[in-house]
Amino acid sequence: QSSVTIYGKVDVGIRKMSDSSADLYTPHGSRLGFRGEEDLGGGLKAKFQIEHRFRPDDGTDAGYTAASTNPTTGVTTPAVARFWNGLSTVGLAGGFGELRLGRYYSANFLGANNKADPFGGDGAAALRGVGMLTTAPYIRTANVIHYSGNFSGVNVAVSTGLKEGAAKAHNSIAVGYANGPLDVGVGRDNGQDDGNLTNLYATYDLGVAKLAVGMGRRSTAAGVDTDGLLVGATIPAGPGRVLVGYARNKTDDVTNASKVGLGYFYPLSKRTTIEFTVGSDSKATTNKRGYDLTLHHNF
Amino acid sequence: QSSVTIYGKVDVGIRKMSDSSADLYTPHGSRLGFRGEEDLGGGLKAKFQIEHRFRPDDGTDAGYTAASTNPTTGVTTPAVARFWNGLSTVGLAGGFGELRLGRYYSANFLGANNKADPFGGDGAAALRGVGMLTTAPYIRTANVIHYSGNFSGVNVAVSTGLKEGAAKAHNSIAVGYANGPLDVGVGRDNGQDDGNLTNLYATYDLGVAKLAVGMGRRSTAAGVDTDGLLVGATIPAGPGRVLVGYARNKTDDVTNASKVGLGYFYPLSKRTTIEFTVGSDSKATTNKRGYDLTLHHNF
Amino acid sequence: QSSVTIYGKVDVGIRKMSDSSADLYTPHGSRLGFRGEEDLGGGLKAKFQIEHRFRPDDGTDAGYTAASTNPTTGVTTPAVARFWNGLSTVGLAGGFGELRLGRYYSANFLGANNKADPFGGDGAAALRGVGMLTTAPYIRTANVIHYSGNFSGVNVAVSTGLKEGAAKAHNSIAVGYANGPLDVGVGRDNGQDDGNLTNLYATYDLGVAKLAVGMGRRSTAAGVDTDGLLVGATIPAGPGRVLVGYARNKTDDVTNASKVGLGYFYPLSKRTTIEFTVGSDSKATTNKRGYDLTLHHNF
């Protein structure tokens, strides 16, 4: 009777960074998820989704953080066992859009931040962190009420993560417009740390290449601004596709990172891809360059 | 060939207690379970069941307890990673009843303790802990041999959790009788801590309302007795049902808790319910009153 | 569309060792696994497999190790949450054999070490650890590239676990030959600890009994050798089978362990077995003798 769908991916890459020995890792965040939906009538559905993340290279739970003690203050932070590190929500969906309760991506992350990088923030060529300034705590939100809807090509998402003891809530919003080859949008996170992150993106699919541009501005509670820029392209080539991009960010006039990324994704099937990516960040102090070769299997 | 059934629930409530800010939580214990059975012939079946508990509001494993250090003694209790916090058993079932080995609910919990509270011990209106004195370590038993059977409406359950280093075993028993609208029974836990818990319950379904009454007596190893009482009713009302009840408990002549609970459960379908509950405990020192609104989805 | 197979086992034994009180445990390593494969055409397949291990007697994750502090040095080893403690791999399979990336059994463990013990290293009668010197870190390998293939009855397996910060890689190899009633082979682990383990085995199925012999030599980095020997037989008897064996190991002229094991496995079905095993190690300093009775259910 029950209609639970199991989904996920296992991806393992062999990586070589310029100052480190080769290692195995999971560039795309290997995962196991369970989701289901129930028709409530009248176009309404109840939905749930829970998603675990893990590291296939050593079998560990990627959502577990061991306890740590600050060497200066001596304060110990207890361990956290966030098994469902991807997301964990229950909600309702219908003509109005979708409402999710639980822990989920911030509205800005899904709606703007993650739209520009051809590499999706993953692997040796990842540009999202550099150009869109994607960083915790602005990726996912705990204790969240998340709404998203699509109206004639306009995507709207709003989320608020309740304070639950913190000084502030984590609020996020994103608005985008997708029509034919064009997709543009803007998003914003206001965090519990009193900082914020604003993102803009535009992508245009020319057919011979899909172009992307993105920007990010992150402001800390102390008022320090960092500005990021990202340009990229995804180019169909033979059976696969070439991905290329550049990203940098600056705080005042100091460039923190300036990175180029290049990759080729070769599909063995719809669900399985072999990927080669290479990245080089001229501002990095260690591991300026690196590459990886990944077997990426979705199920 | 294998016939594994995936089941579970995700429920998230928005709660407001009188002395705390609003938060999200999981009143019913969100879970993901796997179970299966194999026909062995002659009416005999092999069965297994394992059930994980989690908190969808932040994605954490509800069975994980971080290490802690007693500030007085300096003794550290190591972390426990009880992923299958709901239960984990393998067993045999047939005309004789069912035998389970592993970790499971105590006989008394299933057979008597959890029978009276209309709210099932969950949410802002929960009465079970107050009136039936439901508390660890009398809910589940590790290293247990658990037998249950039903004979012409008489339910019998006996469980013994092996000592495994402790001074005593955890033994539990329950006997109930269900016939038409009537269900009555009694149960008892004798714990490893040398304490014990006795419960009585009776429910009667009048059609216009199902009435419940329950009692609990808990005795500590030191011989201190606490006596609890619970009365409740579940009343079909419109598409849903109204739940109402009262519970209190006393140690000698001191009333520790005196709580009323009220709720309305509105079904969106057989598997999905919206629930509103409110509770008020006049003896509580903080958070005397509270309410919650919950989206409860079974799969 | 997705074709995920859920598999596993729950087995619980009641064990009594000579110097301990009775306890419940999981002799065979209760597990829950997910695996799938995708046809890529041309005889090639993409495959993934992830396998969790747990203890049904108390519901805990068998892959979790709590943090510990060395009482002498005061150094704390952080907790490890290896949820997929059985294995976690993605790979490709075809006429060439199978390639796995992730965390997996060492080539020697699968190809030689685990071939001789009738008890498979499990339960009160387990002989594998004694005679084949099976010990961590030679059972599984993290960050591994594992190849295995079968060519006309010759099984070949090679695995290398990348160093990733350690001084050495963990390399392993095994070669076996199976033809009709005969199965023989040899395997070798060279570990990150600069030690190594070599195993030989031969089994022959006479029909009335399957005979097994195995040997192990383990050398530590310091050059200390330990030599093990194992002989065993599996004898069909009535509806089930009798298992019997002997194993010992010596360091120089000192015998560390000298153990006999005996068991009867009674199948209730293809997937469910009741097992009784008894073991006695004359060299053990405590718990020389023990037995267990296990309900073993595969799904």
PDB file of N, CA and C in Angstrom, chain B residues 224-253:
ATOM      1  N   VAL B 224      10.255   4.679  47.656  1.00  0.00           N
ATOM      2  CA  VAL B 224       9.374   5.836  47.527  1.00  0.00           C
ATOM      3  C   VAL B 224       8.327   5.535  46.455  1.00  0.00           C
ATOM      4  N   ASP B 225       7.040   5.687  46.825  1.00  0.00           N
ATOM      5  CA  ASP B 225       5.961   5.398  45.889  1.00  0.00           C
ATOM      6  C   ASP B 225       5.382   6.676  45.304  1.00  0.00           C
ATOM      7  N   THR B 226       5.086   6.633  44.010  1.00  0.00           N
ATOM      8  CA  THR B 226       4.344   7.706  43.356  1.00  0.00           C
ATOM      9  C   THR B 226       3.116   7.087  42.709  1.00  0.00           C
ATOM     10  N   ASP B 227       1.960   7.733  42.923  1.00  0.00           N
ATOM     11  CA  ASP B 227       0.700   7.203  42.408  1.00  0.00           C
ATOM     12  C   ASP B 227       0.110   8.137  41.375  1.00  0.00           C
ATOM     13  N   GLY B 228      -0.240   7.570  40.234  1.00  0.00           N
ATOM     14  CA  GLY B 228      -0.793   8.365  39.144  1.00  0.00           C
ATOM     15  C   GLY B 228      -2.184   7.905  38.753  1.00  0.00           C
ATOM     16  N   LEU B 229      -2.941   8.839  38.183  1.00  0.00           N
ATOM     17  CA  LEU B 229      -4.298   8.576  37.732  1.00  0.00           C
ATOM     18  C   LEU B 229      -4.527   9.304  36.415  1.00  0.00           C
ATOM     19  N   LEU B 230      -5.270   8.674  35.521  1.00  0.00           N
ATOM     20  CA  LEU B 230      -5.542   9.284  34.211  1.00  0.00           C
ATOM     21  C   LEU B 230      -6.968   8.964  33.805  1.00  0.00           C
ATOM     22  N   VAL B 231      -7.704   9.979  33.351  1.00  0.00           N
ATOM     23  CA  VAL B 231      -9.009   9.747  32.728  1.00  0.00           C
ATOM     24  C   VAL B 231      -9.023  10.467  31.389  1.00  0.00           C
ATOM     25  N   GLY B 232      -9.668   9.872  30.413  1.00  0.00           N
ATOM     26  CA  GLY B 232      -9.652  10.487  29.094  1.00  0.00           C
ATOM     27  C   GLY B 232     -10.828  10.043  28.261  1.00  0.00           C
ATOM     28  N   ALA B 233     -11.061  10.777  27.176  1.00  0.00           N
ATOM     29  CA  ALA B 233     -12.133  10.430  26.246  1.00  0.00           C
ATOM     30  C   ALA B 233     -11.739  10.835  24.833  1.00  0.00           C
ATOM     31  N   THR B 234     -12.149   9.999  23.887  1.00  0.00           N
ATOM     32  CA  THR B 234     -11.957  10.292  22.471  1.00  0.00           C
ATOM     33  C   THR B 234     -13.341  10.333  21.836  1.00  0.00           C
ATOM     34  N   ILE B 235     -13.674  11.485  21.259  1.00  0.00           N
ATOM     35  CA  ILE B 235     -15.053  11.750  20.829  1.00  0.00           C
ATOM     36  C   ILE B 235     -15.092  12.061  19.344  1.00  0.00           C
ATOM     37  N   PRO B 236     -15.696  11.190  18.512  1.00  0.00           N
ATOM     38  CA  PRO B 236     -15.835  11.514  17.092  1.00  0.00           C
ATOM     39  C   PRO B 236     -16.584  12.824  16.941  1.00  0.00           C
ATOM     40  N   ALA B 237     -16.070  13.719  16.084  1.00  0.00           N
ATOM     41  CA  ALA B 237     -16.663  15.052  15.943  1.00  0.00           C
ATOM     42  C   ALA B 237     -16.389  15.538  14.537  1.00  0.00           C
ATOM     43  N   GLY B 238     -17.458  15.602  13.737  1.00  0.00           N
ATOM     44  CA  GLY B 238     -17.273  16.014  12.342  1.00  0.00           C
ATOM     45  C   GLY B 238     -16.386  15.008  11.634  1.00  0.00           C
ATOM     46  N   PRO B 239     -15.491  15.468  10.779  1.00  0.00           N
ATOM     47  CA  PRO B 239     -14.620  14.537  10.058  1.00  0.00           C
ATOM     48  C   PRO B 239     -13.523  13.972  10.959  1.00  0.00           C
ATOM     49  N   GLY B 240     -13.313  14.560  12.107  1.00  0.00           N
ATOM     50  CA  GLY B 240     -12.193  14.146  12.948  1.00  0.00           C
ATOM     51  C   GLY B 240     -12.640  13.681  14.307  1.00  0.00           C
ATOM     52  N   ARG B 241     -11.808  13.979  15.308  1.00  0.00           N
ATOM     53  CA  ARG B 241     -12.169  13.577  16.657  1.00  0.00           C
ATOM     54  C   ARG B 241     -11.594  14.560  17.663  1.00  0.00           C
ATOM     55  N   VAL B 242     -12.347  14.729  18.749  1.00  0.00           N
ATOM     56  CA  VAL B 242     -11.888  15.518  19.892  1.00  0.00           C
ATOM     57  C   VAL B 242     -11.285  14.573  20.906  1.00  0.00           C
ATOM     58  N   LEU B 243     -10.139  14.954  21.492  1.00  0.00           N
ATOM     59  CA  LEU B 243      -9.506  14.169  22.539  1.00  0.00           C
ATOM     60  C   LEU B 243      -9.422  15.044  23.783  1.00  0.00           C
ATOM     61  N   VAL B 244      -9.735  14.457  24.912  1.00  0.00           N
ATOM     62  CA  VAL B 244      -9.702  15.237  26.147  1.00  0.00           C
ATOM     63  C   VAL B 244      -9.309  14.317  27.290  1.00  0.00           C
ATOM     64  N   GLY B 245      -8.622  14.863  28.281  1.00  0.00           N
ATOM     65  CA  GLY B 245      -8.239  14.028  29.407  1.00  0.00           C
ATOM     66  C   GLY B 245      -7.639  14.827  30.546  1.00  0.00           C
ATOM     67  N   TYR B 246      -7.478  14.127  31.647  1.00  0.00           N
ATOM     68  CA  TYR B 246      -6.861  14.710  32.832  1.00  0.00           C
ATOM     69  C   TYR B 246      -5.987  13.650  33.492  1.00  0.00           C
ATOM     70  N   ALA B 247      -4.837  14.081  34.015  1.00  0.00           N
ATOM     71  CA  ALA B 247      -3.971  13.156  34.745  1.00  0.00           C
ATOM     72  C   ALA B 247      -3.268  13.895  35.863  1.00  0.00           C
ATOM     73  N   ARG B 248      -2.965  13.152  36.908  1.00  0.00           N
ATOM     74  CA  ARG B 248      -2.166  13.746  37.997  1.00  0.00           C
ATOM     75  C   ARG B 248      -1.369  12.622  38.639  1.00  0.00           C
ATOM     76  N   ASN B 249      -0.310  13.018  39.372  1.00  0.00           N
ATOM     77  CA  ASN B 249       0.357  12.031  40.217  1.00  0.00           C
ATOM     78  C   ASN B 249       0.843  12.670  41.511  1.00  0.00           C
ATOM     79  N   LYS B 250       0.935  11.817  42.541  1.00  0.00           N
ATOM     80  CA  LYS B 250       1.288  12.263  43.893  1.00  0.00           C
ATOM     81  C   LYS B 250       2.366  11.382  44.478  1.00  0.00           C
ATOM     82  N   THR B 251       3.269  11.985  45.233  1.00  0.00           N
ATOM     83  CA  THR B 251       4.201  11.234  46.066  1.00  0.00           C
ATOM     84  C   THR B 251       3.858  11.586  47.507  1.00  0.00           C
ATOM     85  N   ASP B 252       3.403  10.588  48.264  1.00  0.00           N
ATOM     86  CA  ASP B 252       2.786  10.842  49.566  1.00  0.00           C
ATOM     87  C   ASP B 252       1.651  11.839  49.354  1.00  0.00           C
ATOM     88  N   ASP B 253       1.621  12.964  50.017  1.00  0.00           N
ATOM     89  CA  ASP B 253       0.507  13.890  49.826  1.00  0.00           C
ATOM     90  C   ASP B 253       0.847  15.054  48.913  1.00  0.00           C
TER      91      ASP B 253
END
